[in-house]
Short mmCIF file of the C-alpha atoms (twelve columns), coordinates in Angstrom:
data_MODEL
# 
_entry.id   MODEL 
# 
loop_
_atom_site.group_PDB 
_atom_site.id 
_atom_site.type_symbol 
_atom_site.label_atom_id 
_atom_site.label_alt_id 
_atom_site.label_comp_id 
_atom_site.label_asym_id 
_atom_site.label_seq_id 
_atom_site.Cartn_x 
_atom_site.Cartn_y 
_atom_site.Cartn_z 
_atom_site.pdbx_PDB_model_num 
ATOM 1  C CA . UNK A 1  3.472   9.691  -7.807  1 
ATOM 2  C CA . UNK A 2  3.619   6.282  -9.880  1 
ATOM 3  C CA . UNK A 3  4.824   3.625  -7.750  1 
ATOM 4  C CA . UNK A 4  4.316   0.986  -9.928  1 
ATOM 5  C CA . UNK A 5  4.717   1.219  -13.581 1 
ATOM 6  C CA . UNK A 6  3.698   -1.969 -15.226 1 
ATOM 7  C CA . UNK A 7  0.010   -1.306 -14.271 1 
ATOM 8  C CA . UNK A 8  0.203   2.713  -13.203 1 
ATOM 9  C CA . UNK A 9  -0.543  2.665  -9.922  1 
ATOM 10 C CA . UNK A 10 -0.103  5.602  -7.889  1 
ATOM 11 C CA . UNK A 11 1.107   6.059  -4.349  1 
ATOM 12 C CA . UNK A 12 -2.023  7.690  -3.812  1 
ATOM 13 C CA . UNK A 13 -3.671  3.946  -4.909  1 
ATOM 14 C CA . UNK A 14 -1.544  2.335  -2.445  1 
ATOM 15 C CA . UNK A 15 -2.512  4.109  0.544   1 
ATOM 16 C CA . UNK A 16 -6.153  3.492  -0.208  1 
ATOM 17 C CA . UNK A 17 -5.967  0.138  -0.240  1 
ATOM 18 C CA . UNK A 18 -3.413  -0.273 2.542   1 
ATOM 19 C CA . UNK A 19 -5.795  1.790  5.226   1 
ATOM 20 C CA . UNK A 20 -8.339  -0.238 3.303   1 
ATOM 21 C CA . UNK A 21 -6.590  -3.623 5.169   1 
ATOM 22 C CA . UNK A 22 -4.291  -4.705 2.763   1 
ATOM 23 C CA . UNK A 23 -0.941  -5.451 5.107   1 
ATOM 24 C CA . UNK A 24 0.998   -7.393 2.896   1 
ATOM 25 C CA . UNK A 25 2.560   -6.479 -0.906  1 
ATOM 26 C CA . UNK A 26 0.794   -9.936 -1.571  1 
ATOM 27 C CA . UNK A 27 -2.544  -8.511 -0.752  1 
ATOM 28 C CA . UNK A 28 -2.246  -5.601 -2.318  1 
ATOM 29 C CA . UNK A 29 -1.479  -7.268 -5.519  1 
ATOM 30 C CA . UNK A 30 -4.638  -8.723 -5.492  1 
ATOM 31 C CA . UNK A 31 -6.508  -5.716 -5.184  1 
ATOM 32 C CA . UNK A 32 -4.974  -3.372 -7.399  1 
ATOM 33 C CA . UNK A 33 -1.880  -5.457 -9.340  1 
ATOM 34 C CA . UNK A 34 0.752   -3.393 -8.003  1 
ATOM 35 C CA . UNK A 35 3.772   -5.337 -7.366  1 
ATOM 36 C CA . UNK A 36 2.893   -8.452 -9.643  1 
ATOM 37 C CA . UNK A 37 4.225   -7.419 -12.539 1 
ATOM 38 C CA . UNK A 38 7.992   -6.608 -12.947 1 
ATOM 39 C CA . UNK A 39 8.607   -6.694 -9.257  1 
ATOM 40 C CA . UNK A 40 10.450  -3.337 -9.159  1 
ATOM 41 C CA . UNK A 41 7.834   -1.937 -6.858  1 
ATOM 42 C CA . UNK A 42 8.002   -3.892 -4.599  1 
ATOM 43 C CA . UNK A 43 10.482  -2.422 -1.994  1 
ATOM 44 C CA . UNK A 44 8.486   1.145  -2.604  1 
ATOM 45 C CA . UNK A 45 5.507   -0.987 -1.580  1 
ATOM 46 C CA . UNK A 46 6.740   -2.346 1.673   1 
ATOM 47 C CA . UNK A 47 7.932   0.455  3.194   1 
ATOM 48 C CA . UNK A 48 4.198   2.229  1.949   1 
ATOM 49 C CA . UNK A 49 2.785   -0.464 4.429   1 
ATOM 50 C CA . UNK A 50 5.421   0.176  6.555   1 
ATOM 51 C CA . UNK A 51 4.711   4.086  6.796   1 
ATOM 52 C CA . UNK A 52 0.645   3.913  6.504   1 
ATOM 53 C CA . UNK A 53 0.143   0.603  8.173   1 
ATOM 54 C CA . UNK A 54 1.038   1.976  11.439  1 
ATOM 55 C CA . UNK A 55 -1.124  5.042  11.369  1 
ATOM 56 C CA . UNK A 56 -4.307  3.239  9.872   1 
ATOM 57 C CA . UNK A 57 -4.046  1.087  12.948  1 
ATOM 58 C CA . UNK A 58 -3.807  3.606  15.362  1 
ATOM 59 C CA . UNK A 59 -6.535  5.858  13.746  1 
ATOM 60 C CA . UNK A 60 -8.899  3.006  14.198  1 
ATOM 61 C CA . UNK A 61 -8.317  1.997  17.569  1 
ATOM 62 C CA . UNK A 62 -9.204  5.400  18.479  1 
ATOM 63 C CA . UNK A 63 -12.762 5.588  16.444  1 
ATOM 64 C CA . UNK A 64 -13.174 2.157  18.070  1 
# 
């Protein structure tokens, strides 16, 4: 699903780079642009950290 359509990023983008480290919609528009345009994204984007951040976190504790 496009999440953000000024420079078509998808959802599936977003995860990538959020389990990649990004934590912040900030961080994540330095990676991949999403949420630097427009701006419209940027709620979709937060609660994408909010949803994957969590899990990322938890998956590496337990590989740690």
């Amino acid at each position: 699903m496009l999440v953000c359509s000024c420079f078509a990023v998808s959802d599936r983008t977003l995860r990538t780079v959020i389990a990649a480290g990004a934590r912040d919609v900030d961080e994540i528009g330095a990676r991949c642009d999403a949420g630097t345009g427009c701006g419209g994204c940027v709620e979709e984007i937060e609660d994408l950290i909010d949803a994957v951040a969590p899990r990322c976190t938890r998956l590496t504790a337990r590989a740690g």
